[in-house]
Amino acid sequence: MNRGKDANVRKKGCSKPLTPGAAAGGCAFDGAKIVLQPITDVAHLIHAPLACEGNSWDNRGTASSGPTLWRTSFTTDLTELDVVMGHGERKLFKAIREIKETYAPPAIFVYSTCVTALIGDDIEAVCKRAAERFGLPVVPVNAPGFSGSKNLGNKLAGEALLDHVIGTVEPDDAGPYDINILGEFNLSGEFWLVKPLLDRLGIRVRACIPGDARYRDIASAHRARAAMMVCSTALINLARKMEELWDIPFFEGSFYGITDTSQSLRQIAELLVRKGADPEILERTEALIAEQEAIAWKKLAAYRARLQGKRVLLNTGGVKAWSIAHALMEIGVEIVGTSTKKSTAEDKERIKQILKEDHRMFESMGPREMYDILAEHKADIMLSGGRTQYIALKAKTPWLDINQERHHPYAGYAGMVELVRQIDLAIHNPIWSELREPAPWDAQPAMKEELQNMQSETGTFSASQISAPPPAASATGEES
């Protein structure tokens, strides 16, 4: 994975050293499933006890424009008896046959897990035999959870695509305007806001890996002329290897924010021209950017005055740590802090260039520190994932989901307008002013004194004891 790096960069290692075998923020199996499950027409078979599939299924907000097979859960459901008696490989082969006969998918992906790796099931041999027997690709994904972190699982999934999928189908329609988009997951349909822009330029997305992908598209991805890397922490090894094997140049960009979206479109066009496309695409790209930027800025003008000077605490990671920060600063929003968890060294350098101050970057912020920032009103809103939403709610601070569980797409020009609209709705929601008002017993001295007298007479009391009516009498005249 590190062959594409020079000696100095290779010595630095990962942005956060991990203990071998530790599952930091998710296991390797979870990471592999995240990268591969959005391939929508493939059957994803988990060779494991039932819990492995139950814990990992449908944990991302990816979207499909067609096939729904990826949302069907397949598992071999190994039991203790299967493990003791050594029935794992036989059960796996039968499961592959059943999927082939019932669903006839273009391919089946088989995932190794902790249990099946520990007992020594050879999923590669089973997959090879099944592929020969049933006449369809059966792809082994060797990413058992104990092998490392979720990020390592992302990279192992990319290795599986390189070893068994990409390059296995030769397209008959390859052209000079074909590109790959890597590390784009189409969360909440985000990529559907960007693809129409590429379509207007005559640029065809040969493969979007993995968002809303099809097996044959990925299998023929080696014939693309250029590639854009969206999330470098997930599939940078895939981009480097495809450049090495098939001479597909790539760049790291973002579709979050007006400026970054425009810059990404320019870089795509420039790479295609370098690979032989007609230079006139550069002029058409600039014309499209000018048109779309004018539309977006006109829509954003209504929010600028309402959000000017508002302070945002951004607790996410990877590409969003700098791309979302840059996007918000374009409309006058101040970033009081952004996390660098799961960010590469390149991501952190971009953050430094954007924020100009290192103290606004944090690798990991504990709940107490996060609460203190919000409770002391150093931020007007927090953008993060669902796991930290309750910290913001406890601090009586607006919160907006920016991670994979979100329900709104934020990519491209239209996505930027939607992001700003959601921030405006959250900050100016009247519930927050009401929530911050003092409690009635604090605002009314008479009520507070009455409650204190009740507490001194009865010891402790609860809100239910104060407000509940007296018990109703039963039919016999006794208290119920």
Coordinates of C-alpha atoms in Angstrom, one line a residue:
M1 CA 0.0 0.0 0.0
N2 CA 2.9 2.3 0.7
R3 CA 4.9 1.7 -2.5
G4 CA 3.6 4.9 -4.0
K5 CA 5.1 7.0 -1.2
D6 CA 8.7 8.3 -1.0
A7 CA 10.9 7.1 1.8
N8 CA 10.3 10.1 4.1
V9 CA 6.5 9.9 3.9
R10 CA 6.6 6.2 4.3
K11 CA 8.5 6.6 7.6
K12 CA 5.8 8.9 9.0
G13 CA 3.3 6.0 8.9
C14 CA -0.4 6.6 9.6
S15 CA -1.7 9.9 11.0
K16 CA -2.6 8.1 14.2
P17 CA -0.5 5.0 15.2
L18 CA -2.7 2.0 16.1
T19 CA -2.1 -1.0 18.3
P20 CA -1.8 -4.1 16.0
G21 CA -5.1 -5.9 16.1
A22 CA -7.0 -3.0 17.7
A23 CA -10.3 -1.9 16.3
A24 CA -10.1 1.9 16.6
G25 CA -13.4 3.4 15.7
G26 CA -14.6 0.2 14.0
C27 CA -13.0 -3.1 12.9
A28 CA -11.5 -4.0 9.5
F29 CA -14.5 -6.0 8.5
D30 CA -16.7 -3.0 9.1
G31 CA -14.4 -0.9 7.0
A32 CA -14.4 -3.3 4.1
K33 CA -18.2 -3.6 4.2
I34 CA -18.5 0.2 4.1
V35 CA -16.4 0.4 0.9
L36 CA -18.0 -2.5 -0.9
Q37 CA -21.6 -2.7 0.1
P38 CA -22.6 0.4 -2.0
I39 CA -21.9 -1.7 -5.1
T40 CA -25.6 -2.1 -5.6
D41 CA -26.1 -5.1 -7.9
V42 CA -23.7 -7.5 -6.1
A43 CA -24.7 -10.0 -3.4
H44 CA -22.7 -9.4 -0.2
L45 CA -22.3 -12.7 1.7
I46 CA -20.9 -12.6 5.2
H47 CA -19.2 -15.8 6.3
A48 CA -19.7 -15.6 10.0
P49 CA -22.1 -16.0 12.9
L50 CA -25.3 -14.0 12.6
A51 CA -24.2 -11.1 14.8
C52 CA -21.4 -9.9 12.4
E53 CA -23.9 -9.2 9.6
G54 CA -26.5 -7.8 12.0
N55 CA -24.1 -5.3 13.4
S56 CA -22.8 -4.1 10.1
W57 CA -25.7 -4.1 7.8
D58 CA -27.1 -0.8 6.4
N59 CA -24.9 1.4 8.6
R60 CA -24.3 4.0 5.9
G61 CA -26.7 6.4 4.3
T62 CA -25.7 5.4 0.7
A63 CA -28.3 5.5 -2.1
S64 CA -28.9 3.5 -5.3
S65 CA -30.5 4.7 -8.5
G66 CA -31.5 1.2 -9.5
P67 CA -30.6 -2.3 -8.1
T68 CA -31.6 -3.1 -4.5
L69 CA -29.8 -6.4 -4.1
W70 CA -27.2 -4.7 -1.9
R71 CA -29.8 -4.1 0.7
T72 CA -30.6 -7.8 1.0
S73 CA -28.7 -9.3 3.9
F74 CA -26.8 -12.6 3.3
T75 CA -24.9 -14.6 5.9
T76 CA -23.8 -18.2 6.4
D77 CA -25.0 -17.9 10.0
L78 CA -22.4 -20.2 11.5
T79 CA -23.3 -21.9 14.7
E80 CA -21.1 -23.4 17.5
L81 CA -21.8 -26.9 15.9
D82 CA -20.6 -25.7 12.5
V83 CA -17.4 -24.4 14.1
V84 CA -16.7 -27.5 16.1
M85 CA -17.5 -29.9 13.3
G86 CA -15.7 -28.0 10.6
H87 CA -18.7 -27.4 8.4
G88 CA -17.8 -23.7 7.6
E89 CA -16.5 -24.1 4.1
R90 CA -19.2 -26.5 3.1
K91 CA -21.9 -24.2 4.4
L92 CA -20.3 -21.3 2.5
F93 CA -20.3 -23.1 -0.8
K94 CA -24.0 -24.0 -0.3
A95 CA -24.8 -20.4 0.4
I96 CA -23.1 -19.2 -2.8
R97 CA -25.0 -21.8 -4.8
E98 CA -28.3 -20.7 -3.2
I99 CA -27.7 -17.0 -4.0
K100 CA -26.7 -17.9 -7.6
E101 CA -29.9 -19.9 -8.2
T102 CA -32.2 -17.5 -6.4
Y103 CA -30.9 -14.0 -7.4
A104 CA -28.5 -14.6 -10.3
P105 CA -26.3 -11.6 -9.4
P106 CA -23.4 -10.5 -11.7
A107 CA -21.0 -11.3 -8.8
I108 CA -20.9 -12.4 -5.2
F109 CA -18.6 -10.8 -2.6
V110 CA -17.7 -13.1 0.3
Y111 CA -16.4 -11.5 3.5
S112 CA -14.1 -13.3 6.0
T113 CA -14.7 -12.4 9.7
C114 CA -12.9 -13.0 13.0
V115 CA -14.5 -16.4 13.7
T116 CA -14.0 -17.9 10.2
A117 CA -10.4 -16.5 10.0
L118 CA -9.6 -18.0 13.4
I119 CA -10.9 -21.4 12.5
G120 CA -8.9 -21.4 9.3
D121 CA -11.7 -21.5 6.6
D122 CA -10.1 -20.9 3.2
I123 CA -12.6 -18.6 1.6
E124 CA -10.3 -18.0 -1.4
A125 CA -10.3 -21.7 -2.3
V126 CA -14.1 -21.9 -1.8
C127 CA -14.6 -18.8 -3.9
K128 CA -12.4 -20.0 -6.7
R129 CA -14.2 -23.4 -6.8
A130 CA -17.6 -21.7 -6.7
A131 CA -16.7 -19.3 -9.5
E132 CA -15.6 -22.2 -11.7
R133 CA -18.7 -24.3 -10.8
F134 CA -21.3 -21.6 -11.2
G135 CA -19.8 -19.4 -13.9
L136 CA -19.8 -16.0 -12.1
P137 CA -17.2 -14.0 -10.2
V138 CA -17.0 -14.9 -6.5
V139 CA -14.7 -12.3 -4.9
P140 CA -13.1 -13.1 -1.5
V141 CA -12.6 -10.2 0.8
N142 CA -10.0 -11.0 3.5
A143 CA -10.6 -8.4 6.1
P144 CA -11.4 -10.1 9.4
G145 CA -12.2 -7.6 12.2
F146 CA -9.2 -8.4 14.4
S147 CA -6.7 -7.6 11.6
G148 CA -7.0 -3.9 12.4
S149 CA -9.0 -0.7 12.2
K150 CA -11.8 0.4 10.0
N151 CA -9.5 2.4 7.9
L152 CA -7.3 -0.7 7.2
G153 CA -10.5 -2.4 6.2
N154 CA -11.2 0.3 3.6
K155 CA -7.8 -0.3 2.1
L156 CA -8.2 -4.1 2.1
A157 CA -11.5 -3.7 0.3
G158 CA -9.6 -1.6 -2.4
E159 CA -7.0 -4.4 -2.6
A160 CA -9.8 -7.0 -3.2
L161 CA -11.1 -4.8 -6.1
L162 CA -7.6 -4.6 -7.6
D163 CA -7.0 -8.3 -7.3
H164 CA -10.3 -9.7 -8.4
V165 CA -12.5 -7.1 -10.1
I166 CA -10.9 -4.1 -11.9
G167 CA -9.5 -5.1 -15.3
T168 CA -11.6 -8.2 -15.7
V169 CA -14.0 -6.6 -18.2
E170 CA -13.0 -4.8 -21.4
P171 CA -15.5 -2.1 -22.3
D172 CA -16.5 -1.6 -26.0
D173 CA -17.3 2.1 -25.5
A174 CA -14.2 3.6 -23.9
G175 CA -13.7 7.3 -24.7
P176 CA -11.4 10.3 -24.1
Y177 CA -13.8 11.8 -21.5
D178 CA -14.1 8.8 -19.1
I179 CA -13.2 9.3 -15.5
N180 CA -13.3 7.4 -12.2
I181 CA -14.5 9.0 -8.9
L182 CA -12.9 7.2 -6.0
G183 CA -13.9 7.4 -2.3
E184 CA -17.3 8.9 -3.1
F185 CA -20.1 7.0 -1.2
N186 CA -23.2 8.9 -2.5
L187 CA -24.4 9.6 1.0
S188 CA -28.0 10.7 0.9
G189 CA -27.6 10.8 -2.9
E190 CA -24.9 13.5 -2.8
F191 CA -23.2 12.4 -6.0
W192 CA -26.5 12.9 -7.9
L193 CA -26.0 16.6 -7.4
V194 CA -22.6 16.5 -9.1
K195 CA -23.1 14.0 -11.9
P196 CA -25.4 16.3 -13.9
L197 CA -22.6 18.9 -14.0
L198 CA -20.2 16.3 -15.5
D199 CA -22.9 15.2 -17.9
R200 CA -23.2 18.7 -19.2
L201 CA -19.5 18.8 -19.9
G202 CA -19.7 15.5 -21.8
I203 CA -17.6 13.7 -19.1
R204 CA -18.7 10.2 -18.4
V205 CA -18.2 8.6 -15.0
R206 CA -16.9 5.2 -15.9
A207 CA -17.0 4.1 -12.3
C208 CA -17.9 5.8 -9.1
I209 CA -16.3 3.6 -6.4
P210 CA -18.2 2.7 -4.4
G211 CA -21.3 5.1 -4.5
D212 CA -24.2 3.8 -6.6
A213 CA -21.8 1.5 -8.4
R214 CA -22.4 -1.5 -10.7
Y215 CA -20.1 -4.5 -10.9
R216 CA -19.4 -4.2 -14.6
D217 CA -18.6 -0.5 -14.3
I218 CA -15.9 -1.2 -11.7
A219 CA -14.6 -4.2 -13.6
S220 CA -14.0 -1.9 -16.6
A221 CA -12.7 1.1 -14.5
H222 CA -9.1 0.5 -15.8
R223 CA -10.0 2.2 -19.1
A224 CA -10.8 5.6 -17.6
R225 CA -8.5 8.4 -18.6
A226 CA -8.4 10.2 -15.2
A227 CA -9.6 9.9 -11.6
M228 CA -10.6 12.1 -8.7
M229 CA -9.9 11.0 -5.2
V230 CA -12.6 12.3 -2.8
C231 CA -11.8 10.5 0.5
S232 CA -8.1 9.8 0.5
T233 CA -8.1 7.9 3.9
A234 CA -10.3 5.2 2.4
L235 CA -9.0 4.4 -1.1
I236 CA -5.7 6.2 -1.7
N237 CA -4.0 2.9 -2.2
L238 CA -6.5 2.0 -5.0
A239 CA -5.8 5.4 -6.8
R240 CA -2.0 5.0 -6.6
K241 CA -2.1 1.4 -7.8
M242 CA -4.4 2.2 -10.8
E243 CA -2.0 5.0 -11.8
E244 CA 0.9 2.6 -11.6
L245 CA -0.8 -0.2 -13.5
W246 CA -3.0 1.6 -16.1
D247 CA -1.5 5.1 -16.1
I248 CA -4.6 6.8 -14.8
P249 CA -3.6 10.1 -13.2
F250 CA -5.5 11.3 -10.2
F251 CA -5.9 14.3 -7.9
E252 CA -7.4 14.8 -4.4
G253 CA -10.4 17.1 -4.4
S254 CA -13.7 17.9 -2.8
F255 CA -17.2 18.6 -4.0
Y256 CA -18.1 20.5 -0.8
G257 CA -18.4 24.3 -1.2
I258 CA -18.5 26.6 -4.1
T259 CA -14.8 27.1 -4.6
D260 CA -13.8 23.5 -4.1
T261 CA -16.5 22.2 -6.5
S262 CA -15.3 24.6 -9.2
Q263 CA -11.7 23.7 -8.6
S264 CA -12.4 20.0 -8.9
L265 CA -14.2 20.5 -12.2
R266 CA -11.3 22.4 -13.5
Q267 CA -8.8 19.8 -12.4
I268 CA -10.9 17.0 -14.0
A269 CA -10.9 18.9 -17.3
E270 CA -7.2 19.6 -17.1
L271 CA -6.3 16.0 -16.5
L272 CA -8.5 14.8 -19.4
V273 CA -6.7 17.3 -21.7
R274 CA -3.4 16.0 -20.6
K275 CA -4.6 12.5 -21.5
G276 CA -5.6 13.6 -25.0
A277 CA -9.0 15.2 -24.8
D278 CA -9.9 18.3 -26.9
P279 CA -8.7 21.4 -25.1
E280 CA -12.1 23.1 -25.8
I281 CA -13.5 21.3 -22.7
L282 CA -11.5 23.8 -20.6
E283 CA -13.6 26.7 -22.0
R284 CA -16.9 24.8 -21.6
T285 CA -15.9 24.0 -18.0
E286 CA -15.2 27.7 -17.2
A287 CA -18.6 28.7 -18.7
L288 CA -20.4 26.1 -16.6
I289 CA -18.6 27.2 -13.5
A290 CA -19.5 30.8 -14.1
E291 CA -23.1 30.0 -14.6
Q292 CA -23.4 27.7 -11.6
E293 CA -21.5 29.9 -9.2
A294 CA -23.7 32.9 -10.1
I295 CA -26.8 30.8 -9.4
A296 CA -25.4 29.5 -6.1
W297 CA -24.2 32.9 -4.8
K298 CA -27.5 34.5 -5.6
K299 CA -29.3 31.9 -3.5
L300 CA -26.7 32.1 -0.7
A301 CA -27.1 35.9 -0.5
A302 CA -30.3 35.5 1.5
Y303 CA -28.4 33.6 4.2
R304 CA -25.2 35.6 4.4
A305 CA -26.5 38.4 6.6
R306 CA -28.2 35.9 9.0
L307 CA -25.1 33.7 9.3
Q308 CA -22.3 36.3 9.1
G309 CA -20.0 35.9 12.1
K310 CA -21.7 32.8 13.4
R311 CA -19.3 30.3 15.0
V312 CA -19.2 26.6 14.1
L313 CA -17.6 23.7 15.9
L314 CA -16.8 21.0 13.4
N315 CA -16.3 17.5 14.8
T316 CA -15.9 15.1 11.9
G317 CA -12.8 13.8 10.1
G318 CA -11.1 13.0 6.8
V319 CA -11.8 15.1 3.8
K320 CA -14.8 16.9 5.5
A321 CA -12.5 18.3 8.2
W322 CA -11.1 20.8 5.7
S323 CA -13.6 20.9 2.9
I324 CA -16.6 21.7 5.0
A325 CA -14.6 24.3 7.0
H326 CA -13.5 26.0 3.8
A327 CA -17.1 25.9 2.4
L328 CA -18.5 27.6 5.5
M329 CA -15.8 30.3 5.6
E330 CA -16.8 31.3 2.1
I331 CA -20.1 32.7 3.5
G332 CA -18.6 34.4 6.5
V333 CA -19.0 31.7 9.1
E334 CA -16.2 31.4 11.7
I335 CA -14.7 28.0 12.5
V336 CA -13.9 27.8 16.2
G337 CA -12.5 24.3 15.9
T338 CA -12.3 21.3 13.6
S339 CA -11.2 17.7 14.3
T340 CA -8.4 16.0 12.4
K341 CA -9.4 12.4 13.4
K342 CA -9.0 10.1 10.4
S343 CA -7.3 12.9 8.4
T344 CA -4.1 12.3 6.4
A345 CA -1.1 14.5 6.7
E346 CA -2.2 16.2 3.5
D347 CA -5.6 16.9 5.0
K348 CA -4.0 18.4 8.1
E349 CA -1.8 20.7 5.9
R350 CA -4.9 21.9 4.1
I351 CA -6.6 22.6 7.4
K352 CA -3.6 24.7 8.6
Q353 CA -3.7 26.7 5.3
I354 CA -7.5 27.4 5.7
L355 CA -7.7 28.2 9.4
K356 CA -4.2 29.8 9.7
E357 CA -4.2 28.8 13.4
D358 CA -3.1 25.4 14.8
H359 CA -4.9 25.8 18.1
R360 CA -8.3 25.4 16.2
M361 CA -7.3 21.9 15.2
F362 CA -7.8 19.0 17.5
E363 CA -7.0 15.3 17.1
S364 CA -9.5 14.1 19.7
M365 CA -11.8 16.2 21.9
G366 CA -13.4 14.6 24.9
P367 CA -17.1 15.0 25.7
R368 CA -16.3 17.3 28.7
E369 CA -14.1 19.7 26.6
M370 CA -16.7 19.7 23.8
Y371 CA -19.5 20.5 26.3
D372 CA -17.5 23.3 27.8
I373 CA -17.0 25.0 24.4
L374 CA -20.7 24.8 23.7
A375 CA -22.0 25.6 27.2
E376 CA -19.8 28.7 27.3
H377 CA -21.3 29.9 24.0
K378 CA -18.0 29.8 22.1
A379 CA -19.9 28.2 19.2
D380 CA -23.4 28.9 17.9
I381 CA -23.8 25.4 16.4
M382 CA -22.0 22.1 16.2
L383 CA -21.7 20.0 13.1
S384 CA -20.8 16.4 13.8
G385 CA -22.0 12.8 13.7
G386 CA -24.8 11.3 15.6
R387 CA -22.7 10.0 18.5
T388 CA -22.0 13.5 19.8
Q389 CA -25.4 15.1 19.2
Y390 CA -26.4 14.6 22.9
I391 CA -23.5 16.7 24.0
A392 CA -24.8 19.6 22.0
L393 CA -28.4 19.1 23.2
K394 CA -27.2 19.0 26.8
A395 CA -25.4 22.3 26.2
K396 CA -28.7 23.7 24.7
T397 CA -26.8 24.3 21.4
P398 CA -28.0 23.7 17.9
W399 CA -26.6 20.6 16.2
L400 CA -26.5 19.4 12.6
D401 CA -25.6 15.9 11.4
I402 CA -22.7 16.1 8.9
N403 CA -21.7 12.4 8.8
Q404 CA -23.0 9.4 7.0
E405 CA -26.4 9.3 8.9
R406 CA -27.5 12.6 7.5
H407 CA -30.7 12.9 5.4
H408 CA -29.7 15.9 3.2
P409 CA -27.1 15.9 0.4
Y410 CA -24.4 18.7 0.8
A411 CA -22.2 18.2 -2.3
G412 CA -21.9 20.4 -5.3
Y413 CA -23.4 23.9 -5.8
A414 CA -26.9 22.9 -4.9
G415 CA -25.6 20.9 -1.9
M416 CA -23.8 23.9 -0.5
V417 CA -27.0 25.9 -0.6
E418 CA -28.8 23.1 1.2
L419 CA -26.1 22.9 3.9
V420 CA -26.3 26.6 4.6
R421 CA -30.1 26.4 4.6
Q422 CA -30.0 23.6 7.2
I423 CA -27.5 25.5 9.4
D424 CA -29.7 28.6 9.2
L425 CA -32.8 26.6 10.2
A426 CA -31.0 25.0 13.1
I427 CA -29.5 28.2 14.5
H428 CA -32.6 30.3 14.2
N429 CA -35.0 27.6 15.4
P430 CA -37.1 29.3 18.1
I431 CA -36.9 26.3 20.4
W432 CA -33.3 27.3 21.4
S433 CA -34.3 30.6 22.9
E434 CA -37.2 29.0 24.8
L435 CA -34.9 26.2 26.0
R436 CA -32.4 28.6 27.4
E437 CA -35.0 30.4 29.4
P438 CA -34.7 29.8 33.2
A439 CA -37.0 27.1 34.7
P440 CA -40.2 28.5 36.1
W441 CA -39.1 27.7 39.7
D442 CA -35.9 29.7 39.1
A443 CA -37.8 32.6 37.4
Q444 CA -40.5 32.8 40.1
P445 CA -39.2 33.3 43.6
A446 CA -42.5 32.3 45.2
M447 CA -42.5 28.9 43.5
K448 CA -38.9 28.3 44.2
E449 CA -39.5 29.1 47.9
E450 CA -42.5 26.7 48.0
L451 CA -40.4 23.9 46.4
Q452 CA -37.6 24.5 49.0
N453 CA -40.1 24.2 51.8
M454 CA -41.5 21.0 50.4
Q455 CA -38.0 19.6 50.2
S456 CA -37.2 20.5 53.8
E457 CA -40.4 18.9 55.1
T458 CA -40.3 15.7 53.1
G459 CA -36.6 15.2 52.4
T460 CA -36.3 14.6 48.7
F461 CA -39.0 14.9 46.1
S462 CA -39.4 14.4 42.4
A463 CA -41.2 16.3 39.7
S464 CA -43.8 13.6 39.4
Q465 CA -44.6 13.9 43.1
I466 CA -45.2 17.6 42.7
S467 CA -47.4 17.5 39.6
A468 CA -49.2 14.1 40.0
P469 CA -52.8 14.1 41.2
P470 CA -53.7 12.2 44.4
P471 CA -54.4 8.5 44.0
A472 CA -57.9 7.6 42.9
A473 CA -60.0 5.6 45.3
S474 CA -60.9 2.1 44.5
A475 CA -64.5 0.7 44.3
T476 CA -64.2 -0.6 47.9
G477 CA -63.3 2.9 49.2
E478 CA -59.6 1.9 49.7
E479 CA -56.7 3.6 48.0
S480 CA -55.6 1.8 44.9

